[in-house]
Each structure stands twice: as C-alpha cells, then as structure tokens.
Coordinates of C-alpha atoms and ligand atoms in Angstrom, one line a residue:
M1 CA -132.5 -111.8 -141.7
N2 CA -128.7 -112.5 -141.6
S3 CA -127.3 -115.4 -143.4
L4 CA -124.9 -116.2 -140.5
F5 CA -128.2 -116.2 -138.3
K6 CA -130.0 -118.6 -140.6
K7 CA -127.0 -120.9 -140.3
L8 CA -126.7 -121.1 -137.0
L9 CA -130.5 -121.9 -136.8
G10 CA -130.4 -124.8 -139.4
P11 CA -128.8 -127.6 -137.6
R12 CA -131.1 -127.0 -134.3
Q13 CA -134.2 -127.5 -136.4
T14 CA -135.4 -123.9 -135.5
E15 CA -137.8 -122.1 -137.6
Y16 CA -138.6 -118.4 -137.0
F17 CA -140.8 -115.6 -138.2
V18 CA -140.2 -111.9 -137.6
V19 CA -143.5 -109.4 -136.9
N20 CA -143.2 -105.8 -137.0
H21 CA -144.9 -103.6 -134.2
N22 CA -148.4 -104.3 -135.7
F23 CA -147.7 -108.2 -135.6
I24 CA -147.8 -108.1 -139.3
I25 CA -145.3 -111.2 -140.4
Q26 CA -142.2 -109.5 -142.4
E27 CA -140.2 -112.8 -142.6
I28 CA -140.7 -116.4 -142.3
S29 CA -138.1 -119.5 -142.4
A30 CA -139.1 -122.2 -144.6
E31 CA -140.9 -124.7 -142.2
V32 CA -142.4 -122.4 -139.9
Q33 CA -145.9 -123.2 -141.4
N34 CA -145.5 -126.7 -139.7
Y35 CA -146.2 -125.2 -136.4
A36 CA -148.9 -122.5 -137.5
D37 CA -152.4 -123.2 -136.2
T38 CA -153.6 -122.1 -139.6
P39 CA -150.7 -122.7 -142.0
S40 CA -151.9 -120.9 -144.7
D41 CA -152.1 -117.5 -142.9
A42 CA -148.4 -118.2 -141.9
I43 CA -147.1 -115.5 -144.6
P44 CA -145.4 -112.6 -144.9
G45 CA -148.1 -109.7 -144.7
A46 CA -150.4 -111.7 -142.6
D47 CA -151.2 -111.0 -138.8
A48 CA -149.1 -113.5 -137.2
R49 CA -151.8 -113.9 -134.2
I50 CA -153.9 -115.5 -136.7
S51 CA -151.8 -118.3 -137.7
F52 CA -150.1 -117.9 -134.1
P53 CA -153.1 -117.5 -131.7
E54 CA -150.7 -118.0 -128.5
L55 CA -149.4 -114.5 -129.4
I56 CA -153.1 -112.9 -128.6
G57 CA -153.2 -111.3 -125.1
I58 CA -149.5 -111.0 -124.7
E59 CA -148.8 -108.2 -127.1
N60 CA -148.0 -105.7 -124.4
I61 CA -145.4 -108.2 -123.2
L62 CA -143.9 -108.6 -126.8
M63 CA -144.0 -105.0 -127.4
S64 CA -142.1 -103.8 -124.5
I65 CA -139.2 -106.2 -126.0
V66 CA -139.4 -104.0 -129.4
M67 CA -139.2 -101.2 -127.1
G68 CA -136.2 -102.5 -125.2
R69 CA -137.5 -102.6 -122.2
R70 CA -137.7 -106.5 -121.8
P71 CA -134.9 -108.9 -123.4
S72 CA -137.1 -111.7 -124.3
F73 CA -140.0 -113.9 -123.6
E74 CA -140.7 -117.4 -123.7
L75 CA -144.0 -119.6 -124.1
K76 CA -142.9 -123.3 -123.7
G77 CA -144.8 -126.3 -124.6
I78 CA -147.3 -125.0 -126.9
A79 CA -149.4 -127.8 -128.4
R80 CA -150.7 -128.6 -131.9
F81 CA -153.0 -131.2 -132.7
A82 CA -152.7 -132.5 -136.4
D83 CA -155.3 -134.1 -138.0
N84 CA -153.4 -137.5 -137.8
H85 CA -153.5 -137.0 -134.0
R86 CA -150.0 -136.8 -133.5
P87 CA -149.2 -134.1 -131.0
L88 CA -146.6 -131.5 -132.1
Y89 CA -145.0 -129.4 -129.2
F90 CA -142.8 -126.5 -129.5
D91 CA -141.2 -123.8 -127.6
L92 CA -141.6 -120.3 -128.6
L93 CA -139.0 -117.3 -127.9
A94 CA -139.7 -113.9 -128.5
I95 CA -136.7 -111.5 -128.9
E96 CA -136.0 -107.9 -130.3
H97 CA -134.7 -107.9 -134.2
E98 CA -133.5 -104.6 -135.8
N99 CA -134.4 -104.3 -139.7
E100 CA -131.3 -104.0 -141.5
Q101 CA -132.6 -101.6 -143.8
D102 CA -134.6 -99.1 -142.0
M103 CA -133.0 -99.7 -138.6
A104 CA -136.7 -100.4 -137.1
S105 CA -137.1 -102.6 -134.3
N106 CA -139.0 -105.7 -135.1
L107 CA -139.6 -109.2 -133.1
L108 CA -137.8 -112.2 -134.0
I109 CA -140.0 -115.2 -132.9
L110 CA -137.8 -118.1 -133.0
I111 CA -139.8 -121.5 -132.6
E112 CA -138.1 -124.6 -131.4
D113 CA -139.7 -128.0 -132.2
A114 CA -140.4 -129.8 -128.6
T115 CA -142.2 -132.5 -129.5
E116 CA -139.5 -135.6 -128.6
K117 CA -138.4 -133.5 -125.4
M118 CA -142.3 -133.4 -124.7
V119 CA -143.3 -136.7 -125.6
M120 CA -140.3 -138.1 -123.4
K121 CA -141.1 -135.8 -120.5
Q122 CA -144.9 -137.2 -120.5
S123 CA -143.7 -140.5 -120.6
L124 CA -141.3 -139.9 -117.6
I125 CA -144.4 -138.6 -115.7
Q126 CA -146.6 -141.3 -116.6
R127 CA -143.7 -143.9 -115.7
A128 CA -143.2 -141.8 -112.4
N129 CA -147.0 -142.1 -111.5
E130 CA -147.2 -145.8 -112.5
A131 CA -144.2 -146.4 -110.3
N132 CA -145.5 -144.3 -107.3
L133 CA -148.8 -146.5 -108.0
L134 CA -146.8 -149.5 -108.0
V135 CA -144.7 -148.5 -104.8
S136 CA -148.3 -148.2 -102.9
A137 CA -149.7 -151.1 -104.2
L138 CA -146.9 -152.8 -102.8
A139 CA -146.8 -151.1 -99.6
A140 CA -150.3 -152.0 -99.1
S141 CA -149.6 -155.8 -100.2
K142 CA -146.7 -156.1 -98.0
D143 CA -148.9 -154.6 -95.2
Y144 CA -151.5 -157.1 -96.0
I145 CA -149.1 -160.2 -96.1
D146 CA -147.7 -158.7 -92.7
K147 CA -151.3 -158.7 -91.2
V148 CA -151.9 -162.4 -92.5
I149 CA -148.5 -163.8 -91.6
R150 CA -148.9 -162.2 -88.2
S151 CA -152.3 -163.4 -87.7
M152 CA -151.3 -167.0 -88.6
G153 CA -151.9 -169.6 -85.9
D154 CA -149.2 -171.7 -87.6
A155 CA -145.6 -171.0 -86.8
L156 CA -143.7 -169.5 -90.1
L157 CA -140.2 -169.5 -90.6
V158 CA -138.5 -168.3 -93.6
T159 CA -134.6 -169.3 -94.0
S160 CA -131.8 -168.7 -96.4
T161 CA -130.3 -171.3 -98.6
L162 CA -127.9 -172.2 -95.8
G163 CA -130.8 -172.6 -93.1
I164 CA -130.4 -169.2 -91.8
I165 CA -133.4 -167.9 -90.2
K166 CA -134.8 -164.6 -91.7
T167 CA -138.1 -164.2 -90.6
V168 CA -140.5 -165.5 -87.9
N169 CA -143.9 -164.7 -87.0
Q170 CA -145.5 -164.1 -83.6
S171 CA -146.9 -167.7 -83.6
A172 CA -143.5 -169.3 -84.1
Q173 CA -142.0 -167.0 -81.3
W174 CA -144.7 -168.7 -79.0
L175 CA -144.2 -172.2 -80.1
F176 CA -140.4 -172.2 -79.4
G177 CA -140.4 -169.5 -76.7
Y178 CA -137.8 -167.2 -78.4
S179 CA -138.1 -163.7 -78.9
E180 CA -137.9 -162.5 -82.7
A181 CA -134.3 -161.2 -82.0
E182 CA -133.2 -164.6 -80.5
L183 CA -134.2 -166.5 -83.6
L184 CA -133.2 -164.0 -86.5
D185 CA -129.5 -164.6 -88.2
H186 CA -129.4 -167.7 -86.3
P187 CA -129.7 -171.2 -87.9
L188 CA -132.8 -173.5 -87.9
S189 CA -130.7 -175.9 -86.0
K190 CA -131.2 -173.7 -83.0
I191 CA -134.9 -174.9 -82.7
V192 CA -135.1 -178.1 -85.1
V193 CA -133.3 -181.2 -83.5
E194 CA -132.9 -183.1 -86.9
E195 CA -132.2 -180.5 -88.9
T196 CA -130.9 -183.0 -91.6
L197 CA -134.4 -184.0 -92.0
L198 CA -135.4 -180.3 -93.4
Y199 CA -132.1 -180.1 -95.3
Q200 CA -133.0 -183.2 -97.1
A201 CA -136.3 -182.1 -97.7
R202 CA -135.0 -178.7 -99.2
H203 CA -132.8 -180.5 -101.5
R204 CA -135.6 -182.8 -102.6
Y205 CA -137.8 -179.7 -103.2
I206 CA -135.0 -178.1 -105.5
L207 CA -134.5 -181.3 -107.5
S208 CA -138.4 -182.2 -107.8
Q209 CA -140.9 -180.1 -109.6
K210 CA -140.8 -177.7 -106.9
E211 CA -144.0 -179.3 -105.2
L212 CA -144.9 -178.1 -101.8
L213 CA -143.5 -180.8 -99.5
R214 CA -145.9 -181.6 -96.7
E215 CA -146.1 -183.6 -93.4
L216 CA -142.5 -183.1 -92.4
E217 CA -142.5 -184.6 -89.1
V218 CA -139.8 -183.6 -86.4
V219 CA -138.7 -182.8 -83.3
C220 CA -138.1 -179.3 -82.2
I221 CA -136.7 -178.0 -79.1
T222 CA -138.0 -175.0 -77.1
K223 CA -136.1 -172.3 -75.4
T224 CA -136.8 -174.2 -72.0
G225 CA -135.4 -177.3 -73.3
E226 CA -138.6 -179.1 -74.0
E227 CA -138.6 -181.2 -76.8
I228 CA -142.0 -181.0 -78.9
W229 CA -143.1 -182.5 -82.7
V230 CA -143.9 -180.1 -85.3
E231 CA -145.3 -180.9 -88.7
F232 CA -143.5 -178.7 -91.5
S233 CA -144.8 -178.1 -94.8
C234 CA -142.0 -176.5 -96.9
S235 CA -141.4 -174.4 -100.2
A236 CA -139.0 -172.4 -101.5
I237 CA -138.8 -168.9 -103.5
Q238 CA -136.2 -168.4 -105.6
T239 CA -134.2 -165.0 -104.7
E240 CA -132.5 -162.6 -107.0
L241 CA -129.5 -164.7 -107.4
Q242 CA -130.0 -167.6 -109.8
G243 CA -130.1 -171.0 -107.6
L244 CA -130.4 -169.8 -104.5
Y245 CA -133.7 -170.3 -102.7
D246 CA -135.2 -169.2 -99.5
F247 CA -137.2 -171.7 -97.7
I248 CA -140.7 -171.3 -95.9
Y249 CA -141.9 -173.6 -93.5
I250 CA -145.1 -173.6 -92.1
G251 CA -145.2 -175.7 -88.8
R252 CA -147.9 -177.0 -86.4
D253 CA -147.4 -178.6 -83.1
I254 CA -148.3 -182.2 -83.3
T255 CA -146.5 -183.2 -79.9
E256 CA -150.2 -184.2 -78.6
R257 CA -150.8 -186.2 -81.4
K258 CA -147.6 -188.0 -81.4
Q259 CA -147.9 -189.1 -77.8
E260 CA -151.3 -190.3 -78.6
E261 CA -149.8 -192.4 -81.5
I262 CA -147.3 -193.8 -79.4
E263 CA -149.7 -194.9 -76.8
I264 CA -151.7 -196.4 -79.3
R265 CA -148.7 -197.9 -80.9
R266 CA -147.6 -199.1 -77.5
S267 CA -151.1 -200.2 -76.3
L268 CA -151.4 -202.2 -79.7
A269 CA -148.0 -204.0 -79.0
K270 CA -149.3 -205.0 -75.5
E271 CA -152.6 -206.5 -76.9
Q272 CA -150.3 -208.3 -79.5
E273 CA -148.0 -209.7 -77.3
L274 CA -150.8 -210.6 -74.8
R275 CA -152.4 -212.4 -77.6
Q276 CA -149.5 -214.3 -78.3
V277 CA -148.6 -215.2 -74.7
K278 CA -152.5 -216.3 -74.6
S279 CA -152.1 -218.4 -77.5
R280 CA -149.0 -219.8 -76.3
F281 CA -150.3 -220.9 -73.0
F282 CA -153.2 -222.7 -74.7
S283 CA -150.9 -224.6 -76.8
M284 CA -148.5 -225.3 -73.5
L285 CA -151.9 -226.2 -71.9
A286 CA -153.0 -228.7 -74.8
H287 CA -149.0 -230.5 -75.0
E288 CA -148.2 -230.3 -71.2
F289 CA -151.4 -231.3 -69.7
G290 CA -152.6 -233.7 -72.8
N291 CA -150.2 -236.5 -72.0
P292 CA -150.4 -236.9 -68.0
L293 CA -154.3 -236.3 -68.6
N294 CA -154.5 -239.3 -70.8
T295 CA -151.9 -241.2 -68.8
V296 CA -154.4 -241.0 -65.6
L297 CA -157.6 -241.6 -67.7
F298 CA -155.9 -244.6 -68.9
A299 CA -154.3 -245.9 -65.9
T300 CA -157.6 -245.5 -64.0
Q301 CA -159.7 -247.2 -66.6
I302 CA -157.4 -250.2 -66.6
L303 CA -157.8 -250.2 -62.9
K304 CA -161.5 -249.9 -62.8
E305 CA -162.2 -252.4 -65.6
Y306 CA -159.5 -254.9 -65.2
G307 CA -158.7 -254.4 -61.3
D308 CA -159.4 -258.0 -60.6
E309 CA -157.7 -259.5 -63.5
I310 CA -154.1 -257.7 -63.0
T311 CA -151.7 -258.5 -60.8
N312 CA -150.9 -256.3 -57.7
E313 CA -147.4 -255.7 -59.3
E314 CA -149.3 -254.4 -62.2
K315 CA -151.5 -252.2 -60.2
Q316 CA -148.8 -250.8 -58.3
E317 CA -147.1 -249.9 -61.8
Y318 CA -150.3 -248.1 -62.8
L319 CA -150.8 -246.3 -59.6
E320 CA -147.2 -245.3 -60.0
H321 CA -147.8 -243.8 -63.5
V322 CA -151.2 -241.8 -61.7
R323 CA -148.9 -240.7 -59.0
S324 CA -146.3 -239.2 -61.5
A325 CA -148.5 -237.9 -64.1
S326 CA -150.5 -235.9 -61.3
K327 CA -147.3 -234.7 -59.7
H328 CA -146.3 -233.2 -63.0
M329 CA -149.5 -231.4 -63.3
A330 CA -149.3 -230.3 -60.0
Q331 CA -145.7 -229.0 -60.8
L332 CA -146.7 -227.2 -63.9
L333 CA -149.5 -225.5 -62.0
D334 CA -146.9 -224.6 -59.6
D335 CA -145.1 -223.0 -62.2
V336 CA -148.0 -221.0 -63.6
R337 CA -148.9 -219.6 -60.1
L338 CA -145.1 -219.0 -59.3
L339 CA -145.4 -217.0 -62.8
S340 CA -148.6 -215.2 -62.3
S341 CA -147.7 -214.1 -58.8
A342 CA -144.3 -212.6 -60.1
E343 CA -145.9 -210.7 -62.8
A344 CA -148.4 -209.5 -60.3
G345 CA -145.7 -208.0 -58.4
K346 CA -146.6 -210.4 -55.5
L347 CA -143.3 -212.7 -55.3
K348 CA -141.2 -211.3 -52.3
F349 CA -137.3 -211.0 -52.1
N350 CA -136.6 -212.2 -48.9
P351 CA -132.8 -212.2 -48.1
A352 CA -131.3 -214.3 -45.6
P353 CA -127.6 -215.1 -45.3
V354 CA -126.8 -218.4 -47.4
D355 CA -123.7 -220.9 -47.9
L356 CA -123.5 -220.4 -51.2
Q357 CA -121.2 -223.5 -52.1
K358 CA -123.2 -225.9 -49.9
F359 CA -126.3 -224.5 -50.9
C360 CA -125.4 -225.3 -54.6
S361 CA -123.4 -228.7 -53.8
E362 CA -126.9 -230.1 -52.5
L363 CA -129.2 -228.7 -55.4
V364 CA -126.9 -230.4 -57.9
E365 CA -127.1 -233.8 -55.9
S366 CA -130.9 -233.5 -55.9
I367 CA -131.2 -232.4 -59.7
K368 CA -128.7 -235.6 -60.2
I369 CA -131.1 -237.8 -58.4
S370 CA -134.5 -235.9 -60.0
Y371 CA -133.3 -235.2 -63.5
G372 CA -129.8 -235.9 -64.0
K373 CA -129.5 -239.6 -63.9
N374 CA -128.1 -239.9 -67.4
H375 CA -125.8 -236.6 -67.3
K376 CA -122.4 -235.9 -65.9
I377 CA -123.1 -232.6 -63.4
N378 CA -119.7 -231.0 -62.7
F379 CA -120.0 -228.7 -59.9
N380 CA -117.1 -226.3 -59.0
C381 CA -116.7 -223.1 -56.5
R382 CA -114.1 -220.6 -56.5
K383 CA -114.0 -218.1 -53.9
N384 CA -112.7 -215.0 -54.0
H385 CA -114.4 -214.0 -51.0
T386 CA -112.2 -215.0 -47.9
S387 CA -115.1 -215.3 -45.2
L388 CA -117.7 -216.9 -47.6
A389 CA -118.7 -220.3 -46.0
K390 CA -115.4 -220.2 -43.6
K391 CA -115.7 -221.9 -40.3
T392 CA -115.0 -219.9 -37.4
A393 CA -115.4 -220.3 -33.8
Q394 CA -118.3 -218.1 -33.4
E395 CA -121.3 -219.5 -35.1
S396 CA -122.9 -215.8 -35.0
E397 CA -120.0 -214.0 -36.8
E398 CA -120.0 -216.9 -39.4
T399 CA -123.7 -216.0 -40.3
Q400 CA -123.2 -212.6 -40.3
Q401 CA -120.4 -213.0 -43.1
L402 CA -122.1 -215.2 -45.2
P403 CA -123.8 -213.3 -48.2
A404 CA -127.3 -212.5 -47.9
L405 CA -129.5 -213.8 -50.9
D406 CA -133.2 -215.2 -51.2
S407 CA -132.3 -218.6 -51.3
K408 CA -136.1 -219.7 -52.7
L409 CA -135.8 -217.5 -55.5
L410 CA -132.4 -218.8 -55.9
R411 CA -133.5 -222.3 -55.9
H412 CA -135.9 -221.4 -58.8
I413 CA -133.0 -219.7 -60.8
L414 CA -130.6 -222.7 -60.5
T415 CA -133.3 -225.5 -60.9
N416 CA -134.7 -224.3 -63.9
L417 CA -131.1 -223.5 -65.3
L418 CA -129.7 -226.7 -64.5
S419 CA -132.9 -229.0 -65.6
N420 CA -132.5 -227.1 -69.0
A421 CA -129.1 -227.8 -69.3
V422 CA -130.0 -231.5 -68.5
K423 CA -133.1 -231.7 -70.7
Y424 CA -131.5 -230.0 -74.2
S425 CA -128.2 -232.1 -73.8
P426 CA -127.6 -235.6 -74.9
I427 CA -127.6 -238.4 -72.2
D428 CA -124.1 -239.1 -71.1
S429 CA -122.9 -235.5 -72.0
N430 CA -121.1 -233.1 -69.4
I431 CA -122.9 -230.2 -67.9
Y432 CA -120.5 -227.6 -66.1
F433 CA -121.9 -225.6 -63.0
Q434 CA -119.5 -223.1 -61.7
L435 CA -120.0 -220.9 -59.1
N436 CA -117.8 -218.0 -58.6
C437 CA -118.1 -215.7 -55.2
H438 CA -116.5 -212.1 -55.0
N439 CA -117.1 -209.9 -52.4
E440 CA -119.9 -207.9 -53.9
E441 CA -121.9 -210.7 -55.7
A442 CA -122.0 -214.2 -56.9
I443 CA -121.6 -215.5 -60.5
F444 CA -123.1 -218.6 -61.6
K445 CA -122.1 -220.4 -64.8
I446 CA -124.0 -223.0 -66.5
K447 CA -122.7 -224.5 -69.5
D448 CA -124.2 -227.6 -71.7
A449 CA -123.0 -229.3 -74.6
G450 CA -126.9 -229.4 -76.0
I451 CA -128.8 -228.6 -79.0
G452 CA -128.2 -225.0 -78.5
I453 CA -130.7 -222.1 -79.2
P454 CA -131.5 -220.7 -82.5
I455 CA -130.4 -217.1 -83.0
E456 CA -134.0 -216.1 -84.5
D457 CA -135.4 -217.2 -80.8
Q458 CA -132.9 -215.8 -78.8
E459 CA -134.5 -212.1 -78.3
Q460 CA -137.8 -213.8 -77.3
L461 CA -136.3 -216.4 -74.8
F462 CA -137.6 -214.9 -71.7
E463 CA -141.0 -214.3 -72.6
S464 CA -143.5 -216.5 -70.8
Y465 CA -144.5 -219.8 -73.0
Y466 CA -142.1 -218.9 -75.5
R467 CA -139.7 -222.0 -76.9
A468 CA -137.3 -222.3 -79.7
Q469 CA -138.3 -223.7 -82.8
N470 CA -135.6 -226.6 -82.3
V471 CA -137.1 -228.3 -78.9
G472 CA -138.7 -231.2 -81.2
K473 CA -140.3 -233.7 -78.7
I474 CA -138.5 -232.3 -76.1
P475 CA -141.4 -231.5 -73.2
G476 CA -141.3 -227.9 -71.9
T477 CA -143.6 -225.3 -71.0
G478 CA -141.7 -222.1 -71.6
L479 CA -142.3 -221.1 -67.9
G480 CA -139.2 -221.8 -66.5
L481 CA -136.7 -219.2 -68.0
S482 CA -139.5 -216.2 -67.5
I483 CA -139.6 -217.3 -63.8
V484 CA -135.6 -217.2 -63.9
K485 CA -135.8 -213.8 -65.0
Q486 CA -138.5 -212.8 -62.6
C487 CA -136.2 -214.0 -59.6
V488 CA -133.0 -212.3 -61.1
D489 CA -134.8 -209.2 -61.3
L490 CA -135.6 -209.6 -57.7
H491 CA -132.1 -209.6 -56.5
G492 CA -131.2 -206.8 -58.9
G493 CA -129.2 -209.3 -60.8
Q494 CA -128.4 -210.0 -64.7
I495 CA -129.0 -213.1 -66.7
E496 CA -127.3 -213.6 -70.2
F497 CA -126.4 -216.3 -72.5
S498 CA -124.4 -217.6 -75.4
S499 CA -125.5 -220.3 -77.3
E500 CA -124.8 -222.2 -80.9
T501 CA -127.5 -224.6 -82.2
G502 CA -125.9 -228.1 -82.5
L503 CA -122.9 -227.0 -79.9
G504 CA -124.4 -225.9 -76.7
T505 CA -125.5 -223.2 -74.2
T506 CA -123.9 -221.1 -71.2
F507 CA -126.2 -219.3 -69.2
I508 CA -124.4 -216.5 -66.7
V509 CA -126.4 -215.3 -64.0
T510 CA -125.0 -212.2 -61.4
I511 CA -126.5 -211.8 -58.4
P512 CA -125.3 -209.0 -56.3
F513 CA -125.2 -209.4 -52.8
Y514 CA -128.1 -208.0 -50.7
K515 CA -126.5 -204.9 -48.3
H516 CA -128.4 -204.3 -45.0
R517 CA -128.8 -200.4 -44.5
Ligands
ADP601 P1 -138.9 -225.1 -71.4 O1 -139.7 -225.5 -70.3 O2 -139.5 -225.3 -72.5 O3 -137.7 -225.8 -71.1 P2 -137.9 -222.9 -70.4 O4 -138.4 -221.4 -70.1 O5 -137.3 -223.2 -69.3 O6 -139.0 -223.8 -71.0 O7 -137.1 -222.4 -71.9 C1 -137.4 -221.9 -73.0 C2 -136.8 -222.2 -74.1 O8 -135.4 -221.9 -74.2 C3 -136.9 -223.5 -74.1 O9 -138.0 -224.3 -74.8 C4 -135.9 -223.9 -75.2 O10 -136.3 -223.6 -76.5 C5 -134.8 -222.8 -74.7 N1 -133.7 -223.3 -74.1 C6 -133.6 -223.1 -72.5 N2 -132.5 -223.5 -72.2 C7 -131.9 -224.2 -72.8 C8 -130.8 -224.9 -72.8 N3 -130.1 -225.1 -72.0 N4 -130.3 -225.4 -74.3 C9 -131.1 -225.3 -75.1 N5 -132.3 -224.5 -75.3 C10 -132.6 -224.2 -74.3

C-alpha cells in the first residue's frame, strides 16, 4: 500500500485490508482487528471471510471488481457487538487495488467507523418516533377535550389578557344567542355588562395564589338585548409569553334563581314593613285611644257615683270631657278608615271646579277656630292665572274657568299640613300659608317655625303611623302625612318638604289642574 494513500486514510479513521482473488488477507492496517468478528483471524495469510463473515455470499460481486467489471461495492451499517455490549458500526467499501510488485489485481476493503453516525441516526429515529407518538397523543387528547368542551352544559369562554374572546363553546353560543364568528375576536364587554367586575376578578386571580375564582355573578346581555344573570368561575393559563395569561370563564345562567332571590328579598322587605306598620299601629292605638278612653271612663264614673253630689255646672263640664274625648276617638277612627280605603284603592278622585282662594281662606278660618287659636296663620294668594276666581257676568262661564280639583281630598291635604304646622310650633309663632296659582297648577306652601324634623326621620315620614323621634309629648297618630300623600297622588301631584330641627318646616304641594278630555 503506498504511503501517500495511508496518510490520506489516517485522519479519517479509516482502516483497511487487502485481499487477493482467493480472499486471503495480504495486508492490514493497524486497527483493522477492532472491526473483525474474530480479531485473531484478521491477520495476513488468513481468509478474510473468517474475520469478516459479511463477505460470505458476495464473493462474485467482489470478484467482478477485481476483474474490472464494477468500480466498487459498499456495505453500510455493519454492526459488531463486543462483550461490553457497546455497539460498533462501520461501513465497508470494496474497490480494486493493484499490487505494486506483481501488478496483480487485488481487492482493497476500506472500513470506516460509523458508530457515532449510526447512534445519532438511531436516536434521531427514536426521537422522531417519540415525537410522532406525542403528536398523535396530543391530537387525540385535543379531540377529546374538544368533545368535552362541545358537550359541556355550561358556557365556556376563553379570552386573552385584554379580554378579547378566543374560544367559545356551543353552550355559550346558545346562551348569548351569537354564532361563534360573531363572538371570536370581539371584546368580552360585548356580552358582559359589568366587564369591570371580571377585569377585577382577573386582576385578583393574578395577584392571589392563582386559585379558581368562583361565583362571580354578573349581568350579561344577549344578542336580542335581553339581560341575563350569569355566574362565572374564572381561572387563567399562562401563555408562551411570561406574564401574559389567557382567562377561562365557565358560566351558568342563574337569571331564574336571581329573580327568585329578588322576589324573596322584596317580600321579606314587605313583610318587615308590614310588621313595623303593625307595631306602630298598636303603639298609636295605645297612646291615642288610651287618654280619651280614660277621660270617658273617669268622667262617667264620677257622674255615676257622685251625680247627686256635684253641681249642674260640674256635670256639664264632665259631659263636655266625654263629648270631646269621643269626638277625638271618632276623628282617629275616621283617619284610620280613610287611610285604609286609600291604601285599598277605594278612595276616589272626583274633580270639580274650585275657587281656590275662597276655599283656602275659609279653611284657614276654620283651622284658626279649631286648632290655631294661639298661632298667627298668615294666608296669601298669588294669582298668575287671570281667570281664577274672577267674577264675570256669566256664572256658567266663571265655573268653566275655575280649575278642577277634588275639594274633599284637598281639604284633607291642607287641614293636615296646617294643623301639623300649628301642633309642632310654639304658641304665638307665625305660620305662613301661601297659594300660588298658575295656568296649569296650584302650589301650596305651608311654613312654620316649629320643632322641625330630624334628618334621619325624613325618609320615612310619609309611612303610616310613623312619627319623628323629637315629637315628645305632642299627641299624634302618624296618619296625617300618609293621608296627605295618598290625596296628592290621586291628584297626580307632588309633595316635598324642607326642615331643620329647631328652626321649622316648609311643605310644598304642587297640584296640576285636572283637564277634561
Ligand atoms: P302626627 O299625627 O304624628 O302629626 P303626621 O302623619 O301628620 O302624624 O306626621 C308624621 C310626623 O311628621 C309627625 O309625627 C311629626 O314627627 C312630623 N311632622 C309632620 N309635620 C311636621 C311639622 N310641621 N313640624 C315638625 N314635624 C312634623
């Protein structure tokens, strides 16, 4: 073998051996025995087929190379298993080789170590197989998950960190009435009214230990504009980008349950209110009927037991006590009856033309006599309605021009407000009653300088039997303002007041004039 050729083979880790036409080894390289099946037989003079049994059966092919009929022959990936069980692979290339001395043609067999290449190839194949298995396992599990998602009874939505919808299932499409295409790539706010609630939930989720957030009850809106209540649970999955999450919402329609809850809460509140009204009614009964009843009992007992001993004058006085106590109780009963028929919707609104200025003046006079002997009631009337109370030649014309109101209801309104103004203000104080008549409405303003109404009582003031905490020993039933409110409502009017404790109260009632159709 020429030395140049040997030099060329050296760095490539290529070993070789030369055989003659009988396959007897003529020459071998230093390490060729490493590749032999039986290393001790890989020596010059031995039959190469003993140490390299791979040559058996291909002798004809190899001889055709020696005879110049074929340029080369290659066997790739021959494996040897040594005792240490580490596989050794090599490629074998046979080419013609001319003996320098006798010019006879021999066969040069080159051996190239392919162990590293083969191991790498095998591991690549193994990896590729594993990857294929993984891909099919993933596909199977995706298919499985898709089936689960599709068959879920609950609505499922997946959004990006910014709340853009990425996935919806069939139940979500049914629930919100949108198709998949109408929801994908749209913001969650398209269906969730209070999206900030979910935004806060997402934020909490990230800040917290990433526990599943449950029972987020939010109002959603369907494609047809219907509002529904949905209870969501929310969790997140980390995306490929650090710090960015996709959010998974699983929602269930709880509209029915919510409506039931609202209904229950409403009836509980109603029940509570009724209980309060009942207890206020009984306490009013005890207070307001107790005193006059005692008076009646006491006076009648005196008359019965000492009737012969007392003077006629004294008798008249006791009888007067009985009469006024009975009148007071009858008035209370009237009020209770009036309120209950108003609450039952039985109080009727019967409008008729009323000369308001005259009506109010007369009412003030009667109040002065019955309640307001110790107060100055100042009445004044401003008319922006030219025809109001204006005397014309034709009586019928005048009647037509007067505003139509229900004078019976109006009497309840004004009597209660004026008598309260008297009752809750100090003796000798001024009460101002002003009537403003416009074309379409009348405004009644009653102002006193009395005890006022504490701010914390103001909200409940029109409830039946409700009395403010500062009434002290001033008698009352808590019925008057309820009656006033009902009467104002029947007129389609409004009542409002402003008050400051210790300074006084102003009630303003606005009554629109009834229009004949
Ligand atoms: P009452 O018979 O107790 O006067 P009302 O229904 O007429 O019942 O009034 C309800 C409550 O409103 C009164 O108990 C009182 O606390 C308060 N109130 C009504 N009008 C006045 C007013 N002019 N000044 C102070 N408090 C008033």
